[in-house]
């Protein structure tokens, strides 16, 4: 069905975006943006359904570049999560239930205004099955880039949760080939440890994956035309990842001049990028271990990781390294409807401007994920992935919290509903940084 949004205030997603008042945006019946122009001179096609926004804000849907769809955000220890996953992946009823969970969480992302999601590790290739069902029209959902299971090493991050174990370079290549056979969109590596599996206070992000295994996994993925992303929470891990040719460094750590140079010269004709994920680290800093289902050691390490993520993002922005945004949904206190918080953190903690934060969460993320020609901005020829807001996010990014309408690939949800976790929301709101003047 064709739609025409009239009297819209458009924020187009580009780096220099500014509110464009009294605009008309035409969406054709193939789900693409057909026309964008002043309301006074843009003629809608006959038969299109008109939606008068009366000055409300129309902008590209958000893109969440780092998501695990398997958890809700309710605090659960790593051991508890592993036991839960073991109980569902290995039997047909459990797999059916797992797909329903992933479907529900993907739809929560969409209802909150996220029209594109990159899954970076989910059990048993269930995210691939959900992606295929969405694409086949079995049920509504966001555009989903799926990694299936990731590549880790014995005792490595994600082992037993959402990654297969490689003890040799050839085993890493075989896991990548398995991902390719399942039609995964990209490959996730777990190069360092994380907060939950750190063994020593002050040493999160310990290098787990040997460089030869990382190089083999990335090389095989690139041969097969697949992008790569790597969980990394130390400077040593960043070096190993970049030297292996990883496309996106997830999380990150404080960078030195050598690492910044590696970012810029890595890849075939483009720099590697950094995905900023303040959301999963901040609760460790602000909340007690009892609430995050962690330990005192993990709380200390959580602060170190938090500071590294923030500093790396600041350095990347200063150096002109592409930066993306993701929430790490499923981690403790990270729900599937809180991408807006990550955008706010990017402004109020990392120090990006509101304009930059909106751009990174839309067209910037799209370009990093290889979707810049398809989505991320409001311009003719792009997919109609749009959200409607009552308030101007360039005045306060918290406007993203309440989305009035969501459209993905031209399919409109007039009344998106998010099933919120009120107790988690209250805790998170309690340490939400105040808006800057």
Coordinates of C-alpha atoms in Angstrom, one line a residue:
X1 CA 0.0 0.0 0.0
X2 CA 1.2 3.5 -0.8
X3 CA 1.3 6.2 1.9
X4 CA 1.9 9.9 1.9
X5 CA 3.1 11.6 5.1
X6 CA 2.1 15.3 5.0
X7 CA 3.1 18.3 7.1
X8 CA 6.0 16.4 8.5
X9 CA 9.0 17.8 10.2
X10 CA 11.7 15.7 8.6
X11 CA 15.0 14.7 10.2
X12 CA 16.7 12.9 7.3
X13 CA 19.5 11.0 9.1
X14 CA 22.4 12.7 7.3
X15 CA 25.4 14.0 9.3
X16 CA 24.3 17.6 8.9
X17 CA 20.6 17.0 9.5
X18 CA 18.4 19.9 10.7
X19 CA 14.6 19.9 11.1
X20 CA 12.9 20.4 7.7
X21 CA 9.3 21.6 8.5
X22 CA 6.2 21.2 6.4
X23 CA 7.5 18.4 4.3
X24 CA 5.8 15.6 2.3
X25 CA 7.2 12.1 2.2
X26 CA 5.7 9.6 -0.3
X27 CA 6.1 5.8 0.2
X28 CA 5.2 3.7 -2.8
X29 CA 3.4 0.3 -2.6
X30 CA 6.7 -1.5 -2.9
X31 CA 7.8 -0.1 0.5
X32 CA 10.3 2.4 -0.8
X33 CA 10.5 6.2 -0.4
X34 CA 9.4 7.7 -3.6
X35 CA 9.4 11.4 -3.0
X36 CA 10.6 13.9 -0.4
X37 CA 9.8 17.5 -0.8
X38 CA 8.0 20.6 0.5
X39 CA 4.3 20.0 1.1
X40 CA 3.4 23.0 -1.1
X41 CA 4.9 21.4 -4.2
X42 CA 5.1 17.6 -3.7
X43 CA 2.2 15.9 -5.4
X44 CA 1.2 12.5 -3.9
X45 CA 0.1 9.7 -6.1
X46 CA -3.6 8.9 -6.5
X47 CA -4.9 6.4 -4.1
X48 CA -2.2 6.8 -1.5
X49 CA -3.3 6.9 2.1
X50 CA -2.6 10.3 3.5
X51 CA -1.3 10.6 7.1
X52 CA -1.2 14.2 8.3
X53 CA 1.5 14.5 10.9
X54 CA 0.6 18.1 11.8
X55 CA 4.2 19.0 12.4
X56 CA 5.3 15.8 14.2
X57 CA 8.9 14.6 13.5
X58 CA 9.5 12.0 10.9
X59 CA 13.0 10.4 10.9
X60 CA 14.7 7.1 9.9
X61 CA 14.2 4.2 12.1
X62 CA 17.0 3.5 14.6
X63 CA 19.5 0.8 13.9
X64 CA 20.7 -1.4 16.8
X65 CA 24.1 -2.8 15.8
X66 CA 24.7 -5.1 18.7
X67 CA 22.0 -7.4 20.0
X68 CA 21.5 -10.8 21.4
X69 CA 17.9 -11.8 21.0
X70 CA 17.9 -14.7 23.4
X71 CA 17.4 -12.9 26.7
X72 CA 15.0 -10.3 28.1
X73 CA 17.4 -8.1 30.1
X74 CA 16.2 -9.5 33.4
X75 CA 19.4 -10.2 35.5
X76 CA 20.6 -13.7 35.2
X77 CA 24.1 -15.1 36.0
X78 CA 26.2 -16.5 33.2
X79 CA 25.9 -19.9 34.7
X80 CA 22.2 -19.6 34.9
X81 CA 22.0 -18.5 31.3
X82 CA 24.1 -21.4 30.1
X83 CA 21.9 -23.9 31.9
X84 CA 18.8 -22.3 30.4
X85 CA 20.1 -22.5 26.9
X86 CA 21.4 -26.1 27.3
X87 CA 17.8 -27.0 28.2
X88 CA 16.2 -25.6 25.0
X89 CA 18.6 -25.9 22.1
X90 CA 18.9 -29.7 22.1
X91 CA 15.2 -30.6 21.8
X92 CA 12.4 -29.7 19.3
X93 CA 10.1 -28.2 21.8
X94 CA 12.9 -26.2 23.3
X95 CA 13.9 -24.9 19.9
X96 CA 10.3 -23.9 19.1
X97 CA 10.2 -22.0 22.4
X98 CA 13.5 -20.4 21.7
X99 CA 12.3 -19.1 18.3
X100 CA 9.2 -17.7 19.9
X101 CA 11.4 -15.8 22.4
X102 CA 13.6 -14.4 19.7
X103 CA 10.6 -13.4 17.6
X104 CA 9.1 -11.6 20.6
X105 CA 12.3 -9.7 21.3
X106 CA 12.8 -8.8 17.7
X107 CA 9.3 -7.4 17.6
X108 CA 10.0 -5.4 20.9
X109 CA 12.9 -3.8 19.1
X110 CA 10.7 -2.8 16.2
X111 CA 7.9 -1.5 18.4
X112 CA 10.5 0.7 20.2
X113 CA 11.5 2.3 16.9
X114 CA 14.4 0.0 15.9
X115 CA 13.8 -1.0 12.2
X116 CA 17.1 -2.8 11.7
X117 CA 18.8 -5.2 14.2
X118 CA 22.2 -6.9 13.9
X119 CA 22.2 -10.1 16.0
X120 CA 25.8 -10.8 17.2
X121 CA 25.4 -14.3 18.7
X122 CA 22.3 -16.4 19.5
X123 CA 22.0 -20.1 20.2
X124 CA 21.5 -22.7 17.6
X125 CA 21.1 -20.4 14.5
X126 CA 17.6 -19.5 15.9
X127 CA 18.1 -15.9 14.8
X128 CA 18.6 -17.0 11.2
X129 CA 15.3 -18.9 11.4
X130 CA 13.5 -15.8 12.8
X131 CA 15.1 -13.6 10.1
X132 CA 13.9 -15.9 7.4
X133 CA 10.4 -16.0 8.8
X134 CA 10.3 -12.2 8.9
X135 CA 11.5 -11.9 5.4
X136 CA 9.0 -14.5 4.2
X137 CA 6.1 -12.4 5.7
X138 CA 5.2 -15.0 8.4
X139 CA 5.1 -12.2 11.0
X140 CA 6.2 -8.6 11.2
X141 CA 9.6 -7.7 12.5
X142 CA 12.6 -5.5 11.9
X143 CA 15.2 -6.0 9.2
X144 CA 17.4 -8.6 10.9
X145 CA 21.1 -9.3 10.2
X146 CA 21.9 -12.7 11.8
X147 CA 25.2 -14.1 12.8
X148 CA 23.9 -17.4 14.2
X149 CA 26.5 -18.9 16.5
X150 CA 29.9 -17.2 17.0
X151 CA 33.5 -18.5 17.0
X152 CA 35.2 -18.8 20.4
X153 CA 37.9 -21.0 21.9
X154 CA 38.0 -23.5 24.8
X155 CA 37.0 -21.5 27.9
X156 CA 36.3 -18.5 25.8
X157 CA 33.6 -15.9 26.1
X158 CA 30.3 -17.2 24.8
X159 CA 31.3 -20.9 25.0
X160 CA 28.2 -22.9 25.8
X161 CA 25.9 -19.9 25.3
X162 CA 26.0 -18.7 21.7
X163 CA 29.4 -19.7 20.3
X164 CA 31.0 -22.8 19.0
X165 CA 34.5 -23.7 20.2
X166 CA 37.6 -23.8 17.9
X167 CA 40.8 -25.2 19.2
X168 CA 42.7 -24.8 15.9
X169 CA 42.6 -22.4 12.9
X170 CA 41.1 -25.1 10.8
X171 CA 38.3 -25.7 13.3
X172 CA 37.6 -21.9 13.2
X173 CA 37.4 -22.1 9.4
X174 CA 34.9 -24.9 9.7
X175 CA 32.7 -23.0 12.1
X176 CA 32.7 -20.1 9.6
X177 CA 31.8 -22.5 6.8
X178 CA 28.9 -23.8 8.9
X179 CA 27.7 -20.2 9.4
X180 CA 27.9 -19.7 5.7
X181 CA 25.9 -22.9 5.1
X182 CA 23.2 -21.6 7.4
X183 CA 23.1 -18.3 5.3
X184 CA 24.3 -16.2 8.2
X185 CA 24.8 -12.5 7.3
X186 CA 28.1 -12.1 9.2
X187 CA 30.4 -13.9 11.6
X188 CA 31.0 -13.1 15.2
X189 CA 34.3 -13.8 17.0
X190 CA 34.8 -13.8 20.7
X191 CA 38.5 -12.7 21.0
X192 CA 38.7 -11.7 24.6
X193 CA 36.9 -12.5 27.8
X194 CA 34.3 -10.3 29.3
X195 CA 33.1 -9.1 32.7
X196 CA 31.3 -12.3 33.7
X197 CA 34.2 -14.7 32.8
X198 CA 37.1 -12.5 34.1
X199 CA 39.1 -14.5 36.7
X200 CA 41.1 -11.7 38.3
X201 CA 40.1 -8.3 39.6
X202 CA 41.5 -5.7 37.3
X203 CA 41.9 -8.0 34.3
X204 CA 38.7 -8.0 32.2
X205 CA 39.1 -8.6 28.5
X206 CA 41.9 -11.1 28.8
X207 CA 43.0 -12.3 25.4
X208 CA 41.4 -15.8 24.9
X209 CA 41.6 -16.3 21.1
X210 CA 45.1 -16.9 19.7
X211 CA 46.0 -14.6 16.7
X212 CA 46.2 -17.5 14.3
X213 CA 42.7 -18.6 15.1
X214 CA 41.3 -15.1 14.7
X215 CA 43.1 -14.7 11.4
X216 CA 41.8 -18.0 10.1
X217 CA 38.2 -17.1 11.0
X218 CA 38.3 -13.7 9.5
X219 CA 40.1 -14.9 6.4
X220 CA 37.5 -17.6 5.8
X221 CA 34.6 -15.2 6.4
X222 CA 36.0 -12.7 3.9
X223 CA 36.6 -15.4 1.3
X224 CA 32.9 -16.2 1.6
X225 CA 31.9 -12.6 1.3
X226 CA 30.9 -12.3 5.0
X227 CA 31.6 -9.4 7.3
X228 CA 33.1 -10.0 10.8
X229 CA 32.5 -8.6 14.2
X230 CA 34.5 -9.3 17.3
X231 CA 33.8 -9.1 21.1
X232 CA 36.9 -7.3 22.5
X233 CA 37.4 -5.6 25.8
X234 CA 41.1 -4.9 26.0
X235 CA 43.8 -3.0 24.0
X236 CA 45.6 -6.3 23.4
X237 CA 42.4 -7.8 22.0
X238 CA 41.8 -4.8 19.8
X239 CA 45.3 -5.3 18.3
X240 CA 44.7 -9.0 17.6
X241 CA 41.3 -8.2 16.1
X242 CA 42.6 -5.5 13.8
X243 CA 45.6 -7.4 12.7
X244 CA 43.3 -10.3 11.9
X245 CA 41.2 -7.9 9.7
X246 CA 38.0 -7.8 11.8
X247 CA 35.5 -5.4 10.3
X248 CA 33.9 -4.1 13.5
X249 CA 35.4 -4.1 17.0
X250 CA 32.6 -4.6 19.5
X251 CA 32.9 -2.7 22.9
X252 CA 36.6 -1.8 22.7
X253 CA 39.2 -0.4 25.1
X254 CA 41.4 2.7 25.3
X255 CA 43.4 3.1 22.1
X256 CA 47.0 4.2 21.5
X257 CA 48.4 5.8 18.3
X258 CA 49.3 2.4 16.9
X259 CA 45.8 1.0 17.3
X260 CA 44.2 4.1 15.8
X261 CA 46.5 3.7 12.8
X262 CA 45.5 0.0 12.5
X263 CA 41.8 1.0 12.5
X264 CA 42.4 3.4 9.6
X265 CA 44.4 1.1 7.3
X266 CA 42.5 -2.1 8.1
X267 CA 40.1 -3.7 5.6
X268 CA 39.8 -3.5 1.8
X269 CA 39.3 0.1 1.0
X270 CA 37.6 1.0 4.2
X271 CA 38.5 1.4 7.8
X272 CA 37.5 -1.0 10.5
X273 CA 34.8 0.5 12.8
X274 CA 34.1 0.5 16.6
X275 CA 30.7 -0.4 18.0
X276 CA 30.1 1.7 21.2
X277 CA 28.1 -0.2 23.8
X278 CA 27.8 1.8 27.0
X279 CA 24.5 0.2 28.0
X280 CA 25.8 -3.2 29.2
X281 CA 28.7 -1.8 31.2
X282 CA 26.9 1.1 33.0
X283 CA 24.8 -1.1 35.3
X284 CA 27.9 -2.7 36.8
X285 CA 29.1 0.8 37.7
X286 CA 25.8 2.1 39.1
X287 CA 24.2 -0.9 40.7
X288 CA 25.1 -3.4 43.4
X289 CA 26.3 -6.9 42.4
X290 CA 23.2 -8.3 44.0
X291 CA 21.1 -6.5 41.4
X292 CA 23.2 -7.4 38.4
X293 CA 23.6 -11.1 39.5
X294 CA 27.4 -10.5 39.6
X295 CA 30.2 -10.4 42.1
X296 CA 32.4 -7.7 43.6
X297 CA 35.2 -8.7 41.3
X298 CA 32.9 -8.4 38.3
X299 CA 31.8 -5.0 39.5
X300 CA 35.4 -3.8 39.6
X301 CA 36.0 -5.2 36.1
X302 CA 32.7 -3.8 34.9
X303 CA 34.0 -0.3 35.7
X304 CA 37.2 -0.9 33.9
X305 CA 35.3 -2.1 30.8
X306 CA 32.9 0.8 31.0
X307 CA 35.7 3.3 31.1
X308 CA 37.5 1.6 28.2
X309 CA 34.3 1.6 26.1
X310 CA 33.7 5.3 26.7
X311 CA 37.3 6.3 26.1
X312 CA 37.6 4.2 22.9
X313 CA 34.5 5.8 21.5
X314 CA 35.8 9.3 22.3
X315 CA 39.1 8.6 20.7
X316 CA 37.5 7.0 17.6
X317 CA 35.3 10.1 17.1
X318 CA 38.3 12.4 17.5
X319 CA 40.3 10.3 15.0
X320 CA 37.6 10.0 12.4
X321 CA 37.2 6.2 12.9
X322 CA 33.7 5.1 12.0
X323 CA 31.7 4.5 15.2
X324 CA 28.5 2.6 15.5
X325 CA 26.0 2.1 18.3
X326 CA 24.5 -1.0 19.9
X327 CA 22.9 -2.0 23.2
X328 CA 24.1 -5.5 23.8
X329 CA 20.4 -6.4 24.6
X330 CA 20.0 -9.5 26.8
X331 CA 22.8 -8.5 29.2
X332 CA 21.6 -7.6 32.7
X333 CA 19.4 -4.5 32.7
X334 CA 19.5 -4.2 28.9
X335 CA 16.0 -4.6 27.4
X336 CA 14.9 -4.9 23.8
X337 CA 13.3 -1.5 23.8
X338 CA 16.1 0.7 25.1
X339 CA 18.1 1.7 22.1
X340 CA 17.1 5.2 22.9
X341 CA 19.2 5.0 26.1
X342 CA 22.3 4.1 24.1
X343 CA 21.8 7.1 21.9
X344 CA 21.4 9.3 25.0
X345 CA 24.5 7.8 26.6
X346 CA 26.4 8.5 23.4
X347 CA 25.6 12.2 23.9
X348 CA 25.7 12.6 27.6
X349 CA 28.6 10.2 28.5
X350 CA 30.7 9.9 25.4
X351 CA 30.2 13.6 24.5
X352 CA 28.8 13.4 21.0
X353 CA 26.5 16.1 19.8
X354 CA 22.8 15.2 19.5
X355 CA 23.0 15.6 15.7
X356 CA 26.0 13.2 15.6
X357 CA 24.2 10.7 17.9
X358 CA 21.1 10.6 15.7
X359 CA 23.2 10.2 12.6
X360 CA 25.3 7.4 14.0
X361 CA 22.1 5.5 15.2
X362 CA 20.7 5.8 11.7
X363 CA 22.7 6.3 8.5
X364 CA 26.0 5.9 10.3
X365 CA 25.1 2.4 11.5
X366 CA 23.6 1.6 8.1
X367 CA 26.9 2.3 6.4
X368 CA 28.9 0.3 8.8
X369 CA 26.7 -2.7 8.3
X370 CA 26.8 -2.4 4.5
X371 CA 23.2 -1.1 4.3
X372 CA 23.9 2.5 3.5
X373 CA 22.3 2.3 0.1
X374 CA 19.2 0.6 1.5
X375 CA 18.2 2.3 4.7
X376 CA 19.3 4.8 7.4
X377 CA 18.1 8.0 5.8
X378 CA 15.0 9.6 4.3
X379 CA 15.7 10.0 0.6
X380 CA 14.1 8.7 -2.6
X381 CA 15.0 5.1 -3.4
X382 CA 15.6 4.1 0.2
X383 CA 13.5 1.5 2.1
X384 CA 10.7 3.2 4.0
X385 CA 12.1 2.5 7.5
X386 CA 10.6 5.4 9.5
X387 CA 9.5 6.5 12.9
X388 CA 7.2 9.3 14.0
X389 CA 8.0 11.3 17.2
X390 CA 5.9 14.0 18.9
X391 CA 9.0 15.9 20.2
X392 CA 12.2 17.0 18.6
X393 CA 15.1 14.7 19.5
X394 CA 17.6 17.4 18.5
X395 CA 16.3 19.3 21.6
X396 CA 16.3 16.2 23.8
X397 CA 17.2 12.7 22.7
X398 CA 14.8 11.3 25.3
X399 CA 12.1 12.0 22.7
X400 CA 13.2 8.7 21.2
X401 CA 11.7 6.9 24.2
X402 CA 8.1 7.3 23.0
X403 CA 7.6 6.4 19.3
X404 CA 4.1 7.3 17.9
X405 CA 4.4 5.2 14.7
X406 CA 6.8 2.8 13.2
X407 CA 7.2 1.8 9.5
X408 CA 9.6 -0.9 8.2
X409 CA 9.9 -1.7 4.5
X410 CA 6.7 0.3 4.0
X411 CA 4.6 -1.7 6.6
X412 CA 3.0 0.7 9.0
X413 CA 2.4 0.1 12.7
X414 CA 0.1 3.0 13.8
X415 CA 0.1 2.0 17.5
X416 CA 3.3 0.3 18.4
X417 CA 3.2 -1.2 21.9
X418 CA 6.2 -2.0 24.0
X419 CA 5.9 -4.5 26.9
X420 CA 8.1 -2.7 29.5
X421 CA 9.8 -4.1 32.5
X422 CA 8.9 -1.5 35.1
X423 CA 11.4 -2.5 37.8
X424 CA 14.3 -2.4 35.4
X425 CA 13.1 0.9 33.9
X426 CA 13.0 2.5 37.4
X427 CA 16.5 1.4 38.1
X428 CA 17.8 2.6 34.8
X429 CA 16.0 5.9 35.0
X430 CA 17.6 6.4 38.4
X431 CA 21.0 6.9 36.9
X432 CA 20.1 8.4 33.5
X433 CA 22.5 11.3 32.9
X434 CA 20.8 14.7 32.9
X435 CA 20.3 16.5 29.6
X436 CA 22.9 19.0 28.7
X437 CA 22.0 22.7 28.1

